Amino acid sequence: MIIKIINNFYHHIRAILIGLKYLLSPGIRITLKYPDELPILPENYRGMLKLNNELCISCGLCSQICPAGAINLKLFEHEQTKQVGRHPEVDYKRCIFCGFCIDICPSKALELTRIHDAAFYVEDELYYEVNRLIIGPKIDPPCMRSKYVISEIDEVRGIVYRNA
Amino acid sequence: MKTSLSKQQDNRKEIELFIGPQHPASGHMRFIGRVDGDIFTNFIPDPGWVHRGIEKIAENRKWIQIIPLVERAAILDAANMNIGYVIALEKLLDIEPPPRAQYLRTLLCEINRITSHLYGFGIAGIMIGSSTFYMWPFADREPLIDIAQLITGARLTYSYMIPGGVRRDLPQGFKEKALKALKYIERRLNNDYFRIFFDNPVTKARYQEVGVLKRDDAIRLGIVGPNLRASNVKYDVRKVEPYAAYPELEFDIAYEKEGDCYARLLVRVEEIRQSIKIIRQILDALPQGPIIHKKYEKLVSLRKLEEYQKTGIFGLPAIFTVLRPPAGEVISRVEAARGELIFHIISTGELRPYRLRMVTPSFRNIVLFRELISGARVMDFPAIYGSIDYFPPESDR
Amino acid sequence: MEIVDLILNILLHPSIFVPLIFPGFITILIIIILLIWAERKVAAKIQMRIGPLYVTRRFGGILQLLADLLRYMFAEVITSKDSDKFIFIASPIVALTATLLPLAVIPAGSLLGIELIALRTNISLLAALALSSLTPIFIIIMGWASNNKFALMGSLREGHLMISYEVPLYLSALSVAILHGSLDIVDIVNNQQRVWTVLINPFAAFSFFISVIMSTSRFPFEITESDSELVAGPYTEYSSILYGLVMGVPYMRLYVFTLLFVDLFLGGWYPLIDGFSSITLIIKVLIILLFSVFLRSVYPRYRLDQAIRIGWHILFTLSLISITLSLLIIGWVM
């Protein structure tokens, strides 16, 4: 009984001390101040798509494999080269970013971009026609102070963010 | 279910309490309990609020398109859902992935097991009021999710395993980063978590001798996963019916004897330790070689093959769009983070499966609510719920 | 000029100054705003987060609560159809008033040469304790008037807890009175000029402090409004400014009790005397307050029956021990 009380008391103190330790030790935080700090994602991150229409062979595999049915094919004529082909269009309302389309593309016409957090003012903008898919997604920094950071895994602090 | 409850309305001593689906602790589900004073005399879970019909949708998807679909059952346990389906599909196709792919699959599964258990800890923590133990495990998932992101290119929905292998090889410098993250999580788990939560007398008071599941009951009810092992049953599909690289790896089955809420949490702690051990072994003994079955390696275009040899990113062969496994019926069993996951697939040799049955661990554990909470105090409900690590979307599918 | 003097005289008169400015209403408002901000910041620091930041970014989000209060102010007061509307709306307001009542008899040192006690009686300790026990009654009424099962269960819990914390609270306070031979808090404070009560009778201090934590539903005794099963306990149905009030009540209660705790156990306004002795008092109060809100980030909550058991088994025993100790010390000194 007495031992149990002393043991309990000891563990109460230990819990309070670990709380104090984290309260007083400087700089341990894992939060990314998201709109102010934008992470630079690793290479090969499965973000939004970009189309290289010169490589596209109009095979339509991307549209066939897409699990969400986000890719449609459309007849497209390039303005300068007058090249004609059935090129993919992406509906980001449906896209689940699985990256199957990129992986199956035999001619590497579809590319990954590391952008995934684009926001749109109009619903229709979510539908990327061939023209826009060729240009690829662009995002403006969400706010004036935004700066890019690289996250690194750290043994002591979990994740640290270094300015890029 | 509901009619049987309303028949008991004449009992004026009790009140009927509807917990959820809009309630801070119910999750995506509802509970119907009858309260007598401070005791639940009857407690019935009412699931189905996040039913998405994954099994039915699967009948209308091509075989390869089901990979992202089954992941959605438990998004924070995606790799284990994925491997279960892919193993079943491989049985149908009668192919065996190369050893390196097996190891990479196991690696991702174990990372996912850790993150899933950490998520469960967080929920268990906030349910009994410890806001710090809500934030810490959630924060500490982050390094591990970063590692998984390095392998697969996505944070949660990996879609990493395909029939015959995996989609990508490890990137450069992966091992150092992974070891750092493991060291971090190990230190946090063994020191800080125990000091603030597991050894905290308040936690012990809330968890110990609460919601005791006896060994016989656990077996009789068909409980799976850590909840089963906390009741002193050493049953782990990874040992009983080894898949992927598990037969070659060394690890122990985590188990506890008591069967109470505290034991269920400690089993998960031990499982995280075992997972860390497994990941370390994999990183040390990763075999060289291809990551995809020979059959498919030949089927991609030359340009893709170049990329594969250079960067380790293997494309999907075009045949996957018209994959037609031979007719047959297969069952695969894997140990997901919350327990045994079963896929039962019937193929008629078509583009799409005839039937896909997915028995998720949460689905089998849901009976615990009725068994453990009936007769418990009202304040034990969140403690037991947290300790079961029940995940409604996984159960509802 | 005479009018300015007159207004100043009225304002600085203890019976106005104490309830209105210090340690009364305005001080409480400032302290609550700072305290809730500090609570969130402390929790955030321990939990490796940042906490409130974007309201007055330069000062670390210190005005976050003010922004919240403004939002509460302009939100619609929703009263459910079946609630007892008059009681539902009146009880938070009355609870708030009742919470502030003990301040009338709790001395708070002196500021600018004014003795800060609104009403000096020779039974002020008893009066303070009696007045402080009014608030839980209104919390129970809130839950009843809400006509909500969760609110009702929360009120029942408050009722259960109230019995188990009030007895040790009063007994340990009375053991201080026995020790100092007076029920007048001013006398008790003056007696501690050389040595604080907490050093003479630590049991009383401990059981008083834990009872205070319990009575103001701080962790690990945040049982009344434990959100994982009761949504928000008795406050479930409250919205807008009424919710702002009921949310403030436990904090005000904590402040009042902390003031009493410092007076009884930590030597009140000593070592400073006269002039600005209130400053020492308020510093002590702030430290205790910070510690009590810090506990949120360390503990889960106890179960109801465990809390009641702690109240009767540990705290009640400790308060009896403290009374015995006080009697022994008195006998030995005599």
PDB file of N, CA and C in Angstrom, chain C residues 96-127:
ATOM      1  N   LEU C  96     -21.858  33.434 -12.555  1.00  0.00           N
ATOM      2  CA  LEU C  96     -20.731  34.355 -12.680  1.00  0.00           C
ATOM      3  C   LEU C  96     -20.669  35.288 -11.479  1.00  0.00           C
ATOM      4  N   THR C  97     -21.828  35.852 -11.137  1.00  0.00           N
ATOM      5  CA  THR C  97     -21.880  36.766  -9.996  1.00  0.00           C
ATOM      6  C   THR C  97     -21.487  36.037  -8.719  1.00  0.00           C
ATOM      7  N   ALA C  98     -22.052  34.846  -8.556  1.00  0.00           N
ATOM      8  CA  ALA C  98     -21.784  34.091  -7.330  1.00  0.00           C
ATOM      9  C   ALA C  98     -20.301  33.760  -7.209  1.00  0.00           C
ATOM     10  N   THR C  99     -19.678  33.522  -8.359  1.00  0.00           N
ATOM     11  CA  THR C  99     -18.253  33.199  -8.319  1.00  0.00           C
ATOM     12  C   THR C  99     -17.441  34.368  -7.797  1.00  0.00           C
ATOM     13  N   LEU C 100     -17.901  35.587  -8.123  1.00  0.00           N
ATOM     14  CA  LEU C 100     -17.129  36.770  -7.724  1.00  0.00           C
ATOM     15  C   LEU C 100     -17.383  37.184  -6.283  1.00  0.00           C
ATOM     16  N   LEU C 101     -18.472  36.698  -5.694  1.00  0.00           N
ATOM     17  CA  LEU C 101     -18.861  37.158  -4.352  1.00  0.00           C
ATOM     18  C   LEU C 101     -17.768  37.014  -3.297  1.00  0.00           C
ATOM     19  N   PRO C 102     -17.039  35.884  -3.247  1.00  0.00           N
ATOM     20  CA  PRO C 102     -16.055  35.735  -2.171  1.00  0.00           C
ATOM     21  C   PRO C 102     -14.997  36.827  -2.174  1.00  0.00           C
ATOM     22  N   LEU C 103     -14.824  37.501  -3.303  1.00  0.00           N
ATOM     23  CA  LEU C 103     -13.807  38.550  -3.361  1.00  0.00           C
ATOM     24  C   LEU C 103     -14.100  39.666  -2.356  1.00  0.00           C
ATOM     25  N   ALA C 104     -15.359  39.784  -1.961  1.00  0.00           N
ATOM     26  CA  ALA C 104     -15.719  40.849  -1.029  1.00  0.00           C
ATOM     27  C   ALA C 104     -14.998  40.693   0.300  1.00  0.00           C
ATOM     28  N   VAL C 105     -14.712  39.459   0.699  1.00  0.00           N
ATOM     29  CA  VAL C 105     -14.127  39.262   2.022  1.00  0.00           C
ATOM     30  C   VAL C 105     -12.689  38.776   1.963  1.00  0.00           C
ATOM     31  N   ILE C 106     -12.163  38.535   0.753  1.00  0.00           N
ATOM     32  CA  ILE C 106     -10.777  38.075   0.669  1.00  0.00           C
ATOM     33  C   ILE C 106      -9.865  39.298   0.560  1.00  0.00           C
ATOM     34  N   PRO C 107      -8.954  39.486   1.489  1.00  0.00           N
ATOM     35  CA  PRO C 107      -8.074  40.650   1.426  1.00  0.00           C
ATOM     36  C   PRO C 107      -7.014  40.465   0.355  1.00  0.00           C
ATOM     37  N   ALA C 108      -6.608  41.561  -0.248  1.00  0.00           N
ATOM     38  CA  ALA C 108      -5.627  41.476  -1.325  1.00  0.00           C
ATOM     39  C   ALA C 108      -4.500  42.473  -1.104  1.00  0.00           C
ATOM     40  N   GLY C 109      -4.049  42.601   0.126  1.00  0.00           N
ATOM     41  CA  GLY C 109      -2.931  43.501   0.395  1.00  0.00           C
ATOM     42  C   GLY C 109      -3.357  44.947   0.309  1.00  0.00           C
ATOM     43  N   SER C 110      -2.413  45.772  -0.054  1.00  0.00           N
ATOM     44  CA  SER C 110      -2.767  47.171  -0.190  1.00  0.00           C
ATOM     45  C   SER C 110      -2.082  47.746  -1.412  1.00  0.00           C
ATOM     46  N   LEU C 111      -2.790  48.699  -2.008  1.00  0.00           N
ATOM     47  CA  LEU C 111      -2.264  49.323  -3.212  1.00  0.00           C
ATOM     48  C   LEU C 111      -2.459  50.823  -3.046  1.00  0.00           C
ATOM     49  N   LEU C 112      -1.447  51.585  -3.347  1.00  0.00           N
ATOM     50  CA  LEU C 112      -1.517  53.047  -3.220  1.00  0.00           C
ATOM     51  C   LEU C 112      -1.995  53.447  -1.822  1.00  0.00           C
ATOM     52  N   GLY C 113      -1.604  52.643  -0.859  1.00  0.00           N
ATOM     53  CA  GLY C 113      -1.964  52.977   0.503  1.00  0.00           C
ATOM     54  C   GLY C 113      -3.379  52.620   0.912  1.00  0.00           C
ATOM     55  N   ILE C 114      -4.152  51.970   0.004  1.00  0.00           N
ATOM     56  CA  ILE C 114      -5.517  51.589   0.376  1.00  0.00           C
ATOM     57  C   ILE C 114      -5.495  50.122   0.778  1.00  0.00           C
ATOM     58  N   GLU C 115      -6.092  49.834   1.915  1.00  0.00           N
ATOM     59  CA  GLU C 115      -6.253  48.436   2.300  1.00  0.00           C
ATOM     60  C   GLU C 115      -7.306  47.821   1.393  1.00  0.00           C
ATOM     61  N   LEU C 116      -6.917  46.777   0.668  1.00  0.00           N
ATOM     62  CA  LEU C 116      -7.846  46.241  -0.314  1.00  0.00           C
ATOM     63  C   LEU C 116      -8.697  45.128   0.283  1.00  0.00           C
ATOM     64  N   ILE C 117      -9.669  45.524   1.057  1.00  0.00           N
ATOM     65  CA  ILE C 117     -10.668  44.550   1.489  1.00  0.00           C
ATOM     66  C   ILE C 117     -11.986  45.279   1.585  1.00  0.00           C
ATOM     67  N   ALA C 118     -12.976  44.737   0.878  1.00  0.00           N
ATOM     68  CA  ALA C 118     -14.234  45.460   0.782  1.00  0.00           C
ATOM     69  C   ALA C 118     -14.994  45.403   2.088  1.00  0.00           C
ATOM     70  N   LEU C 119     -14.917  44.265   2.732  1.00  0.00           N
ATOM     71  CA  LEU C 119     -15.753  44.064   3.913  1.00  0.00           C
ATOM     72  C   LEU C 119     -14.924  43.293   4.922  1.00  0.00           C
ATOM     73  N   ARG C 120     -14.536  43.967   5.997  1.00  0.00           N
ATOM     74  CA  ARG C 120     -13.705  43.259   6.979  1.00  0.00           C
ATOM     75  C   ARG C 120     -14.606  42.706   8.063  1.00  0.00           C
ATOM     76  N   THR C 121     -14.644  41.393   8.196  1.00  0.00           N
ATOM     77  CA  THR C 121     -15.379  40.788   9.300  1.00  0.00           C
ATOM     78  C   THR C 121     -14.427  39.841  10.015  1.00  0.00           C
ATOM     79  N   ASN C 122     -14.795  39.403  11.177  1.00  0.00           N
ATOM     80  CA  ASN C 122     -13.924  38.478  11.885  1.00  0.00           C
ATOM     81  C   ASN C 122     -14.235  37.027  11.539  1.00  0.00           C
ATOM     82  N   ILE C 123     -15.145  36.818  10.596  1.00  0.00           N
ATOM     83  CA  ILE C 123     -15.383  35.443  10.133  1.00  0.00           C
ATOM     84  C   ILE C 123     -15.209  35.382   8.621  1.00  0.00           C
ATOM     85  N   SER C 124     -14.264  36.133   8.094  1.00  0.00           N
ATOM     86  CA  SER C 124     -14.189  36.260   6.641  1.00  0.00           C
ATOM     87  C   SER C 124     -13.845  34.936   5.966  1.00  0.00           C
ATOM     88  N   LEU C 125     -13.080  34.063   6.633  1.00  0.00           N
ATOM     89  CA  LEU C 125     -12.748  32.779   6.015  1.00  0.00           C
ATOM     90  C   LEU C 125     -14.008  31.951   5.793  1.00  0.00           C
ATOM     91  N   LEU C 126     -14.828  31.897   6.838  1.00  0.00           N
ATOM     92  CA  LEU C 126     -16.092  31.159   6.718  1.00  0.00           C
ATOM     93  C   LEU C 126     -16.960  31.751   5.625  1.00  0.00           C
ATOM     94  N   ALA C 127     -17.027  33.094   5.603  1.00  0.00           N
ATOM     95  CA  ALA C 127     -17.870  33.756   4.608  1.00  0.00           C
ATOM     96  C   ALA C 127     -17.380  33.430   3.200  1.00  0.00           C
TER      97      ALA C 127
END
